Amino acid sequence: EAAAEVKPAAETLKYVVNNGGEFTLTKDIEVNESLEATTANDIVINGNGKTIKVMKKGTGRFIDVKSDANGANLTLKNLTIENNVSWIERIVNYNTNGNLTLENVKIVNAEGCSNNYAINLPAYSDNAKVVIKDSEIWAGANALNLWGEKTTANITNSKLYVVDSNATEGY
């Protein structure tokens, strides 16, 4: 009987984001591509105190919950997301109308790296609910950007930092 093939953690994480489900880190991992959710299935990423290092080349989004996901809930907990790309547009792009929860999450940039928007809720995020608890969010221009109508944010015991000196942005 052949041994079951073990998928690398980054590949399993990509599968869970694409299809829904729960993923728990057992060690720090590096991810070099975008993770896109296009189904309405809920996604839970439990960092278990570990780090996902974003190594994606070029611009774009790291975790991208598309409008096709139509109400999928995204939960990130006990996790550090470390951007190791000189510039990336968004770390979490949540473009749907469900619940986005970050609990005990750090979004940070490695030295010489920057994210433009750490957490972005664009046009299709009407009525979305954002909960950020016990977290630390670092961004170049926008730590939390809410575009959707009637989108709410409940932020407790957390710090949101913007390091860009551009006074016209920096929400």
GROMACS .gro file of N, CA and C in nm:
model
  513
    1GLU      N    1   0.085  -0.118   0.000
    1GLU     CA    2   0.000   0.000   0.000
    1GLU      C    3   0.089   0.123   0.000
    2ALA      N    4   0.069   0.212  -0.095
    2ALA     CA    5   0.151   0.333  -0.108
    2ALA      C    6   0.113   0.434  -0.001
    3ALA      N    7   0.214   0.506   0.045
    3ALA     CA    8   0.190   0.613   0.143
    3ALA      C    9   0.117   0.728   0.076
    4ALA      N   10   0.028   0.793   0.150
    4ALA     CA   11  -0.046   0.907   0.097
    4ALA      C   12   0.049   1.022   0.071
    5GLU      N   13   0.024   1.094  -0.039
    5GLU     CA   14   0.106   1.209  -0.071
    5GLU      C   15   0.075   1.322   0.026
    6VAL      N   16   0.177   1.385   0.080
    6VAL     CA   17   0.159   1.497   0.172
    6VAL      C   18   0.176   1.626   0.094
    7LYS      N   19   0.074   1.708   0.093
    7LYS     CA   20   0.080   1.836   0.022
    7LYS      C   21   0.157   1.936   0.107
    8PRO      N   22   0.239   2.019   0.042
    8PRO     CA   23   0.304   2.127   0.117
    8PRO      C   24   0.199   2.219   0.178
    9ALA      N   25   0.231   2.278   0.290
    9ALA     CA   26   0.135   2.362   0.363
    9ALA      C   27   0.081   2.476   0.277
   10ALA      N   28   0.166   2.542   0.198
   10ALA     CA   29   0.121   2.653   0.115
   10ALA      C   30   0.017   2.607   0.012
   11GLU      N   31   0.034   2.488  -0.042
   11GLU     CA   32  -0.061   2.434  -0.139
   11GLU      C   33  -0.194   2.402  -0.071
   12THR      N   34  -0.188   2.348   0.051
   12THR     CA   35  -0.310   2.318   0.126
   12THR      C   36  -0.383   2.447   0.163
   13LEU      N   37  -0.309   2.549   0.205
   13LEU     CA   38  -0.369   2.680   0.236
   13LEU      C   39  -0.440   2.736   0.113
   14LYS      N   40  -0.377   2.729  -0.002
   14LYS     CA   41  -0.438   2.777  -0.126
   14LYS      C   42  -0.568   2.702  -0.153
   15TYR      N   43  -0.569   2.572  -0.135
   15TYR     CA   44  -0.688   2.490  -0.157
   15TYR      C   45  -0.802   2.535  -0.064
   16VAL      N   46  -0.770   2.556   0.063
   16VAL     CA   47  -0.873   2.596   0.160
   16VAL      C   48  -0.930   2.733   0.125
   17VAL      N   49  -0.845   2.829   0.090
   17VAL     CA   50  -0.896   2.961   0.053
   17VAL      C   51  -0.983   2.950  -0.073
   18ASN      N   52  -0.941   2.871  -0.171
   18ASN     CA   53  -1.018   2.855  -0.296
   18ASN      C   54  -1.153   2.789  -0.272
   19ASN      N   55  -1.160   2.694  -0.179
   19ASN     CA   56  -1.278   2.608  -0.167
   19ASN      C   57  -1.353   2.620  -0.035
   20GLY      N   58  -1.297   2.690   0.062
   20GLY     CA   59  -1.357   2.699   0.194
   20GLY      C   60  -1.305   2.589   0.284
   21GLY      N   61  -1.326   2.607   0.413
   21GLY     CA   62  -1.279   2.511   0.512
   21GLY      C   63  -1.189   2.578   0.613
   22GLU      N   64  -1.119   2.495   0.689
   22GLU     CA   65  -1.032   2.546   0.795
   22GLU      C   66  -0.890   2.496   0.773
   23PHE      N   67  -0.794   2.585   0.799
   23PHE     CA   68  -0.653   2.552   0.785
   23PHE      C   69  -0.583   2.599   0.912
   24THR      N   70  -0.501   2.512   0.971
   24THR     CA   71  -0.423   2.546   1.089
   24THR      C   72  -0.275   2.529   1.059
   25LEU      N   73  -0.199   2.636   1.081
   25LEU     CA   74  -0.055   2.629   1.060
   25LEU      C   75   0.010   2.547   1.170
   26THR      N   76   0.108   2.468   1.133
   26THR     CA   77   0.188   2.394   1.231
   26THR      C   78   0.331   2.447   1.234
   27LYS      N   79   0.365   2.531   1.135
   27LYS     CA   80   0.497   2.595   1.130
   27LYS      C   81   0.485   2.719   1.042
   28ASP      N   82   0.584   2.806   1.046
   28ASP     CA   83   0.587   2.922   0.958
   28ASP      C   84   0.596   2.873   0.814
   29ILE      N   85   0.527   2.945   0.722
   29ILE     CA   86   0.534   2.907   0.581
   29ILE      C   87   0.556   3.030   0.494
   30GLU      N   88   0.603   3.007   0.373
   30GLU     CA   89   0.617   3.110   0.272
   30GLU      C   90   0.518   3.082   0.161
   31VAL      N   91   0.451   3.188   0.113
   31VAL     CA   92   0.355   3.174   0.004
   31VAL      C   93   0.393   3.275  -0.103
   32ASN      N   94   0.405   3.228  -0.228
   32ASN     CA   95   0.452   3.316  -0.335
   32ASN      C   96   0.348   3.341  -0.444
   33GLU      N   97   0.220   3.332  -0.409
   33GLU     CA   98   0.114   3.358  -0.506
   33GLU      C   99  -0.008   3.413  -0.434
   34SER      N  100  -0.102   3.465  -0.513
   34SER     CA  101  -0.228   3.513  -0.457
   34SER      C  102  -0.315   3.395  -0.418
   35LEU      N  103  -0.394   3.413  -0.314
   35LEU     CA  104  -0.490   3.312  -0.270
   35LEU      C  105  -0.628   3.371  -0.295
   36GLU      N  106  -0.706   3.308  -0.384
   36GLU     CA  107  -0.834   3.364  -0.425
   36GLU      C  108  -0.950   3.276  -0.383
   37ALA      N  109  -1.049   3.338  -0.321
   37ALA     CA  110  -1.173   3.269  -0.284
   37ALA      C  111  -1.281   3.314  -0.381
   38THR      N  112  -1.344   3.217  -0.446
   38THR     CA  113  -1.450   3.251  -0.542
   38THR      C  114  -1.580   3.176  -0.512
   39THR      N  115  -1.584   3.100  -0.403
   39THR     CA  116  -1.707   3.030  -0.365
   39THR      C  117  -1.758   3.086  -0.232
   40ALA      N  118  -1.884   3.066  -0.202
   40ALA     CA  119  -1.946   3.123  -0.083
   40ALA      C  120  -1.918   3.043   0.043
   41ASN      N  121  -1.821   2.955   0.041
   41ASN     CA  122  -1.789   2.874   0.159
   41ASN      C  123  -1.702   2.952   0.256
   42ASP      N  124  -1.728   2.936   0.386
   42ASP     CA  125  -1.652   3.005   0.489
   42ASP      C  126  -1.508   2.955   0.494
   43ILE      N  127  -1.419   3.047   0.531
   43ILE     CA  128  -1.275   3.018   0.539
   43ILE      C  129  -1.226   3.058   0.677
   44VAL      N  130  -1.153   2.966   0.743
   44VAL     CA  131  -1.091   2.996   0.871
   44VAL      C  132  -0.942   2.961   0.858
   45ILE      N  133  -0.858   3.059   0.887
   45ILE     CA  134  -0.714   3.035   0.890
   45ILE      C  135  -0.668   3.059   1.033
   46ASN      N  136  -0.630   2.950   1.099
   46ASN     CA  137  -0.579   2.956   1.237
   46ASN      C  138  -0.427   2.950   1.229
   47GLY      N  139  -0.363   3.061   1.261
   47GLY     CA  140  -0.218   3.067   1.254
   47GLY      C  141  -0.149   2.989   1.364
   48ASN      N  142  -0.221   2.957   1.471
   48ASN     CA  143  -0.161   2.878   1.578
   48ASN      C  144  -0.030   2.943   1.628
   49GLY      N  145  -0.026   3.078   1.622
   49GLY     CA  146   0.092   3.152   1.667
   49GLY      C  147   0.205   3.156   1.565
   50LYS      N  148   0.181   3.108   1.445
   50LYS     CA  149   0.285   3.102   1.341
   50LYS      C  150   0.270   3.218   1.242
   51THR      N  151   0.360   3.221   1.143
   51THR     CA  152   0.368   3.331   1.046
   51THR      C  153   0.354   3.280   0.904
   52ILE      N  154   0.276   3.353   0.825
   52ILE     CA  155   0.274   3.334   0.680
   52ILE      C  156   0.358   3.448   0.622
   53LYS      N  157   0.465   3.412   0.552
   53LYS     CA  158   0.549   3.512   0.488
   53LYS      C  159   0.505   3.525   0.342
   54VAL      N  160   0.460   3.645   0.306
   54VAL     CA  161   0.415   3.673   0.170
   54VAL      C  162   0.540   3.698   0.085
   55MET      N  163   0.561   3.612  -0.014
   55MET     CA  164   0.679   3.621  -0.101
   55MET      C  165   0.637   3.648  -0.246
   56LYS      N  166   0.510   3.685  -0.265
   56LYS     CA  167   0.452   3.703  -0.398
   56LYS      C  168   0.528   3.811  -0.475
   57LYS      N  169   0.558   3.782  -0.598
   57LYS     CA  170   0.626   3.880  -0.683
   57LYS      C  171   0.523   3.969  -0.751
   58GLY      N  172   0.557   4.095  -0.768
   58GLY     CA  173   0.468   4.187  -0.836
   58GLY      C  174   0.362   4.243  -0.744
   59THR      N  175   0.269   4.315  -0.804
   59THR     CA  176   0.163   4.379  -0.726
   59THR      C  177   0.041   4.289  -0.722
   60GLY      N  178  -0.062   4.336  -0.657
   60GLY     CA  179  -0.185   4.259  -0.653
   60GLY      C  180  -0.232   4.237  -0.511
   61ARG      N  181  -0.300   4.126  -0.491
   61ARG     CA  182  -0.361   4.096  -0.362
   61ARG      C  183  -0.305   3.964  -0.310
   62PHE      N  184  -0.295   3.953  -0.178
   62PHE     CA  185  -0.250   3.827  -0.120
   62PHE      C  186  -0.370   3.736  -0.094
   63ILE      N  187  -0.457   3.770   0.002
   63ILE     CA  188  -0.581   3.694   0.022
   63ILE      C  189  -0.691   3.777  -0.042
   64ASP      N  190  -0.752   3.722  -0.146
   64ASP     CA  191  -0.850   3.796  -0.224
   64ASP      C  192  -0.983   3.720  -0.226
   65VAL      N  193  -1.078   3.768  -0.144
   65VAL     CA  194  -1.212   3.710  -0.142
   65VAL      C  195  -1.294   3.788  -0.244
   66LYS      N  196  -1.318   3.725  -0.356
   66LYS     CA  197  -1.383   3.789  -0.471
   66LYS      C  198  -1.533   3.809  -0.448
   67SER      N  199  -1.593   3.898  -0.526
   67SER     CA  200  -1.737   3.921  -0.515
   67SER      C  201  -1.816   3.794  -0.546
   68ASP      N  202  -1.760   3.702  -0.625
   68ASP     CA  203  -1.824   3.573  -0.654
   68ASP      C  204  -1.846   3.491  -0.527
   69ALA      N  205  -1.769   3.518  -0.423
   69ALA     CA  206  -1.780   3.442  -0.298
   69ALA      C  207  -1.911   3.471  -0.225
   70ASN      N  208  -1.979   3.580  -0.260
   70ASN     CA  209  -2.115   3.613  -0.216
   70ASN      C  210  -2.148   3.574  -0.072
   71GLY      N  211  -2.089   3.644   0.023
   71GLY     CA  212  -2.125   3.624   0.163
   71GLY      C  213  -2.034   3.530   0.240
   72ALA      N  214  -1.931   3.479   0.177
   72ALA     CA  215  -1.839   3.390   0.249
   72ALA      C  216  -1.777   3.465   0.367
   73ASN      N  217  -1.771   3.401   0.482
   73ASN     CA  218  -1.706   3.460   0.599
   73ASN      C  219  -1.559   3.423   0.596
   74LEU      N  220  -1.474   3.519   0.631
   74LEU     CA  221  -1.330   3.494   0.640
   74LEU      C  222  -1.286   3.525   0.782
   75THR      N  223  -1.225   3.425   0.848
   75THR     CA  224  -1.174   3.442   0.984
   75THR      C  225  -1.025   3.413   0.985
   76LEU      N  226  -0.948   3.509   1.034
   76LEU     CA  227  -0.804   3.492   1.056
   76LEU      C  228  -0.782   3.505   1.205
   77LYS      N  229  -0.708   3.410   1.264
   77LYS     CA  230  -0.684   3.418   1.408
   77LYS      C  231  -0.547   3.364   1.444
   78ASN      N  232  -0.492   3.420   1.551
   78ASN     CA  233  -0.363   3.376   1.606
   78ASN      C  234  -0.257   3.365   1.498
   79LEU      N  235  -0.244   3.471   1.417
   79LEU     CA  236  -0.165   3.465   1.294
   79LEU      C  237  -0.086   3.594   1.273
   80THR      N  238   0.035   3.579   1.221
   80THR     CA  239   0.110   3.693   1.169
   80THR      C  240   0.122   3.676   1.019
   81ILE      N  241   0.090   3.781   0.946
   81ILE     CA  242   0.113   3.785   0.801
   81ILE      C  243   0.223   3.887   0.779
   82GLU      N  244   0.336   3.840   0.730
   82GLU     CA  245   0.452   3.926   0.710
   82GLU      C  246   0.475   3.946   0.561
   83ASN      N  247   0.462   4.071   0.516
   83ASN     CA  248   0.486   4.104   0.376
   83ASN      C  249   0.635   4.114   0.351
   84ASN      N  250   0.687   4.034   0.257
   84ASN     CA  251   0.828   4.036   0.221
   84ASN      C  252   0.846   4.077   0.075
   85VAL      N  253   0.752   4.154   0.023
   85VAL     CA  254   0.756   4.202  -0.114
   85VAL      C  255   0.777   4.352  -0.109
   86SER      N  256   0.861   4.406  -0.197
   86SER     CA  257   0.891   4.549  -0.189
   86SER      C  258   0.764   4.633  -0.190
   87TRP      N  259   0.663   4.595  -0.269
   87TRP     CA  260   0.535   4.665  -0.268
   87TRP      C  261   0.427   4.570  -0.314
   88ILE      N  262   0.318   4.565  -0.239
   88ILE     CA  263   0.202   4.486  -0.277
   88ILE      C  264   0.079   4.571  -0.252
   89GLU      N  265  -0.019   4.558  -0.339
   89GLU     CA  266  -0.137   4.645  -0.332
   89GLU      C  267  -0.222   4.620  -0.207
   90ARG      N  268  -0.261   4.494  -0.183
   90ARG     CA  269  -0.346   4.462  -0.069
   90ARG      C  270  -0.303   4.330  -0.006
   91ILE      N  271  -0.312   4.322   0.127
   91ILE     CA  272  -0.286   4.196   0.197
   91ILE      C  273  -0.416   4.116   0.204
   92VAL      N  274  -0.522   4.176   0.257
   92VAL     CA  275  -0.653   4.110   0.260
   92VAL      C  276  -0.749   4.198   0.181
   93ASN      N  277  -0.804   4.143   0.074
   93ASN     CA  278  -0.904   4.212  -0.007
   93ASN      C  279  -1.034   4.133   0.008
   94TYR      N  280  -1.130   4.192   0.078
   94TYR     CA  281  -1.255   4.123   0.111
   94TYR      C  282  -1.370   4.191   0.038
   95ASN      N  283  -1.406   4.138  -0.079
   95ASN     CA  284  -1.501   4.203  -0.167
   95ASN      C  285  -1.635   4.130  -0.169
   96THR      N  286  -1.691   4.108  -0.051
   96THR     CA  287  -1.820   4.042  -0.039
   96THR      C  288  -1.893   4.094   0.084
   97ASN      N  289  -2.008   4.040   0.114
   97ASN     CA  290  -2.094   4.100   0.216
   97ASN      C  291  -2.112   4.011   0.340
   98GLY      N  292  -2.013   3.934   0.373
   98GLY     CA  293  -2.021   3.849   0.492
   98GLY      C  294  -1.950   3.911   0.610
   99ASN      N  295  -1.889   3.825   0.693
   99ASN     CA  296  -1.817   3.869   0.812
   99ASN      C  297  -1.668   3.847   0.793
  100LEU      N  298  -1.591   3.951   0.816
  100LEU     CA  299  -1.445   3.943   0.815
  100LEU      C  300  -1.399   3.961   0.959
  101THR      N  301  -1.334   3.858   1.014
  101THR     CA  302  -1.292   3.861   1.153
  101THR      C  303  -1.141   3.840   1.162
  102LEU      N  304  -1.074   3.931   1.234
  102LEU     CA  305  -0.933   3.916   1.264
  102LEU      C  306  -0.921   3.917   1.416
  103GLU      N  307  -0.869   3.810   1.471
  103GLU     CA  308  -0.851   3.800   1.615
  103GLU      C  309  -0.709   3.757   1.644
  104ASN      N  310  -0.638   3.843   1.717
  104ASN     CA  311  -0.497   3.819   1.748
  104ASN      C  312  -0.416   3.800   1.620
  105VAL      N  313  -0.430   3.899   1.530
  105VAL     CA  314  -0.363   3.897   1.400
  105VAL      C  315  -0.268   4.015   1.392
  106LYS      N  316  -0.149   3.990   1.336
  106LYS     CA  317  -0.055   4.097   1.305
  106LYS      C  318  -0.032   4.095   1.155
  107ILE      N  319  -0.046   4.212   1.093
  107ILE     CA  320  -0.007   4.229   0.953
  107ILE      C  321   0.108   4.328   0.956
  108VAL      N  322   0.225   4.280   0.915
  108VAL     CA  323   0.347   4.361   0.924
  108VAL      C  324   0.421   4.357   0.792
  109ASN      N  325   0.510   4.452   0.774
  109ASN     CA  326   0.596   4.458   0.656
  109ASN      C  327   0.741   4.434   0.699
  110ALA      N  328   0.810   4.346   0.628
  110ALA     CA  329   0.953   4.329   0.654
  110ALA      C  330   1.025   4.458   0.614
  111GLU      N  331   1.146   4.475   0.659
  111GLU     CA  332   1.223   4.595   0.630
  111GLU      C  333   1.232   4.617   0.479
  112GLY      N  334   1.202   4.739   0.436
  112GLY     CA  335   1.209   4.773   0.294
  112GLY      C  336   1.088   4.729   0.213
  113CYS      N  337   0.986   4.677   0.280
  113CYS     CA  338   0.866   4.628   0.211
  113CYS      C  339   0.745   4.712   0.252
  114SER      N  340   0.643   4.713   0.165
  114SER     CA  341   0.524   4.791   0.197
  114SER      C  342   0.401   4.730   0.134
  115ASN      N  343   0.290   4.738   0.208
  115ASN     CA  344   0.159   4.708   0.150
  115ASN      C  345   0.085   4.840   0.142
  116ASN      N  346   0.011   4.861   0.035
  116ASN     CA  347  -0.065   4.984   0.019
  116ASN      C  348  -0.187   4.982   0.111
  117TYR      N  349  -0.268   4.877   0.101
  117TYR     CA  350  -0.385   4.858   0.186
  117TYR      C  351  -0.362   4.727   0.263
  118ALA      N  352  -0.365   4.732   0.394
  118ALA     CA  353  -0.354   4.607   0.470
  118ALA      C  354  -0.485   4.530   0.459
  119ILE      N  355  -0.598   4.598   0.485
  119ILE     CA  356  -0.730   4.535   0.477
  119ILE      C  357  -0.819   4.626   0.393
  120ASN      N  358  -0.874   4.571   0.286
  120ASN     CA  359  -0.955   4.650   0.193
  120ASN      C  360  -1.090   4.582   0.171
  121LEU      N  361  -1.197   4.659   0.183
  121LEU     CA  362  -1.331   4.611   0.151
  121LEU      C  363  -1.385   4.699   0.040
  122PRO      N  364  -1.373   4.655  -0.086
  122PRO     CA  365  -1.416   4.738  -0.198
  122PRO      C  366  -1.566   4.734  -0.224
  123ALA      N  367  -1.606   4.770  -0.344
  123ALA     CA  368  -1.744   4.801  -0.380
  123ALA      C  369  -1.849   4.695  -0.347
  124TYR      N  370  -1.820   4.567  -0.357
  124TYR     CA  371  -1.922   4.464  -0.333
  124TYR      C  372  -1.930   4.420  -0.187
  125SER      N  373  -1.872   4.497  -0.099
  125SER     CA  374  -1.873   4.461   0.044
  125SER      C  375  -1.987   4.529   0.120
  126ASP      N  376  -2.092   4.569   0.049
  126ASP     CA  377  -2.208   4.630   0.117
  126ASP      C  378  -2.257   4.537   0.228
  127ASN      N  379  -2.285   4.596   0.343
  127ASN     CA  380  -2.339   4.526   0.460
  127ASN      C  381  -2.240   4.428   0.524
  128ALA      N  382  -2.115   4.430   0.484
  128ALA     CA  383  -2.016   4.344   0.549
  128ALA      C  384  -1.996   4.389   0.693
  129LYS      N  385  -1.956   4.294   0.776
  129LYS     CA  386  -1.925   4.323   0.916
  129LYS      C  387  -1.779   4.286   0.940
  130VAL      N  388  -1.703   4.383   0.991
  130VAL     CA  389  -1.561   4.362   1.019
  130VAL      C  390  -1.543   4.365   1.170
  131VAL      N  391  -1.476   4.264   1.222
  131VAL     CA  392  -1.441   4.259   1.364
  131VAL      C  393  -1.290   4.243   1.371
  132ILE      N  394  -1.224   4.336   1.438
  132ILE     CA  395  -1.080   4.328   1.460
  132ILE      C  396  -1.058   4.335   1.610
  133LYS      N  397  -0.999   4.230   1.665
  133LYS     CA  398  -0.981   4.220   1.810
  133LYS      C  399  -0.839   4.176   1.841
  134ASP      N  400  -0.776   4.243   1.937
  134ASP     CA  401  -0.642   4.206   1.985
  134ASP      C  402  -0.543   4.193   1.870
  135SER      N  403  -0.546   4.289   1.776
  135SER     CA  404  -0.464   4.279   1.656
  135SER      C  405  -0.379   4.403   1.636
  136GLU      N  406  -0.282   4.392   1.544
  136GLU     CA  407  -0.191   4.500   1.510
  136GLU      C  408  -0.176   4.499   1.358
  137ILE      N  409  -0.220   4.607   1.295
  137ILE     CA  410  -0.226   4.614   1.150
  137ILE      C  411  -0.137   4.729   1.101
  138TRP      N  412  -0.037   4.697   1.019
  138TRP     CA  413   0.054   4.796   0.962
  138TRP      C  414   0.028   4.810   0.814
  139ALA      N  415   0.031   4.934   0.763
  139ALA     CA  416   0.009   4.956   0.621
  139ALA      C  417   0.089   5.076   0.573
  140GLY      N  418   0.109   5.078   0.441
  140GLY     CA  419   0.174   5.193   0.380
  140GLY      C  420   0.080   5.312   0.377
  141ALA      N  421  -0.038   5.296   0.315
  141ALA     CA  422  -0.132   5.407   0.301
  141ALA      C  423  -0.262   5.387   0.378
  142ASN      N  424  -0.312   5.264   0.388
  142ASN     CA  425  -0.442   5.242   0.449
  142ASN      C  426  -0.441   5.112   0.530
  143ALA      N  427  -0.460   5.122   0.658
  143ALA     CA  428  -0.466   5.002   0.742
  143ALA      C  429  -0.600   4.932   0.723
  144LEU      N  430  -0.709   5.008   0.714
  144LEU     CA  431  -0.844   4.953   0.695
  144LEU      C  432  -0.919   5.048   0.603
  145ASN      N  433  -0.961   4.998   0.488
  145ASN     CA  434  -1.030   5.079   0.389
  145ASN      C  435  -1.168   5.019   0.364
  146LEU      N  436  -1.273   5.094   0.395
  146LEU     CA  437  -1.411   5.046   0.380
  146LEU      C  438  -1.481   5.125   0.270
  147TRP      N  439  -1.521   5.057   0.163
  147TRP     CA  440  -1.594   5.122   0.055
  147TRP      C  441  -1.742   5.086   0.055
  148GLY      N  442  -1.777   4.970   0.102
  148GLY     CA  443  -1.914   4.920   0.092
  148GLY      C  444  -2.012   5.001   0.175
  149GLU      N  445  -2.133   5.017   0.122
  149GLU     CA  446  -2.238   5.086   0.195
  149GLU      C  447  -2.283   5.002   0.313
  150LYS      N  448  -2.309   5.067   0.424
  150LYS     CA  449  -2.357   5.003   0.547
  150LYS      C  450  -2.261   4.897   0.600
  151THR      N  451  -2.135   4.904   0.560
  151THR     CA  452  -2.033   4.816   0.617
  151THR      C  453  -1.996   4.869   0.754
  152THR      N  454  -1.984   4.780   0.852
  152THR     CA  455  -1.951   4.823   0.987
  152THR      C  456  -1.819   4.761   1.031
  153ALA      N  457  -1.751   4.831   1.121
  153ALA     CA  458  -1.625   4.782   1.177
  153ALA      C  459  -1.631   4.797   1.328
  154ASN      N  460  -1.600   4.690   1.399
  154ASN     CA  461  -1.591   4.689   1.544
  154ASN      C  462  -1.447   4.653   1.578
  155ILE      N  463  -1.372   4.750   1.628
  155ILE     CA  464  -1.229   4.731   1.654
  155ILE      C  465  -1.206   4.746   1.804
  156THR      N  466  -1.152   4.641   1.868
  156THR     CA  467  -1.126   4.647   2.011
  156THR      C  468  -0.984   4.600   2.041
  157ASN      N  469  -0.922   4.668   2.136
  157ASN     CA  470  -0.790   4.633   2.185
  157ASN      C  471  -0.692   4.607   2.071
  158SER      N  472  -0.693   4.694   1.970
  158SER     CA  473  -0.610   4.677   1.851
  158SER      C  474  -0.544   4.808   1.813
  159LYS      N  475  -0.440   4.797   1.731
  159LYS     CA  476  -0.368   4.915   1.682
  159LYS      C  477  -0.360   4.906   1.530
  160LEU      N  478  -0.395   5.016   1.463
  160LEU     CA  479  -0.384   5.025   1.319
  160LEU      C  480  -0.284   5.136   1.288
  161TYR      N  481  -0.179   5.102   1.212
  161TYR     CA  482  -0.072   5.196   1.183
  161TYR      C  483  -0.065   5.225   1.034
  162VAL      N  484  -0.043   5.352   1.000
  162VAL     CA  485  -0.017   5.393   0.862
  162VAL      C  486   0.117   5.465   0.864
  163VAL      N  487   0.210   5.419   0.779
  163VAL     CA  488   0.345   5.476   0.781
  163VAL      C  489   0.371   5.573   0.667
  164ASP      N  490   0.281   5.582   0.569
  164ASP     CA  491   0.295   5.674   0.457
  164ASP      C  492   0.263   5.815   0.506
  165SER      N  493   0.341   5.912   0.463
  165SER     CA  494   0.317   6.050   0.508
  165SER      C  495   0.217   6.123   0.420
  166ASN      N  496   0.155   6.056   0.325
  166ASN     CA  497   0.057   6.118   0.237
  166ASN      C  498  -0.070   6.148   0.316
  167ALA      N  499  -0.093   6.274   0.346
  167ALA     CA  500  -0.205   6.313   0.431
  167ALA      C  501  -0.342   6.290   0.366
  168THR      N  502  -0.347   6.275   0.232
  168THR     CA  503  -0.477   6.258   0.167
  168THR      C  504  -0.529   6.116   0.179
  169GLU      N  505  -0.445   6.024   0.219
  169GLU     CA  506  -0.494   5.888   0.241
  169GLU      C  507  -0.482   5.859   0.390
  170GLY      N  508  -0.425   5.747   0.427
  170GLY     CA  509  -0.399   5.718   0.566
  170GLY      C  510  -0.521   5.702   0.652
  171TYR      N  511  -0.614   5.621   0.612
  171TYR     CA  512  -0.729   5.597   0.695
  171TYR      C  513  -0.692   5.488   0.793
   0.00000   0.00000   0.00000
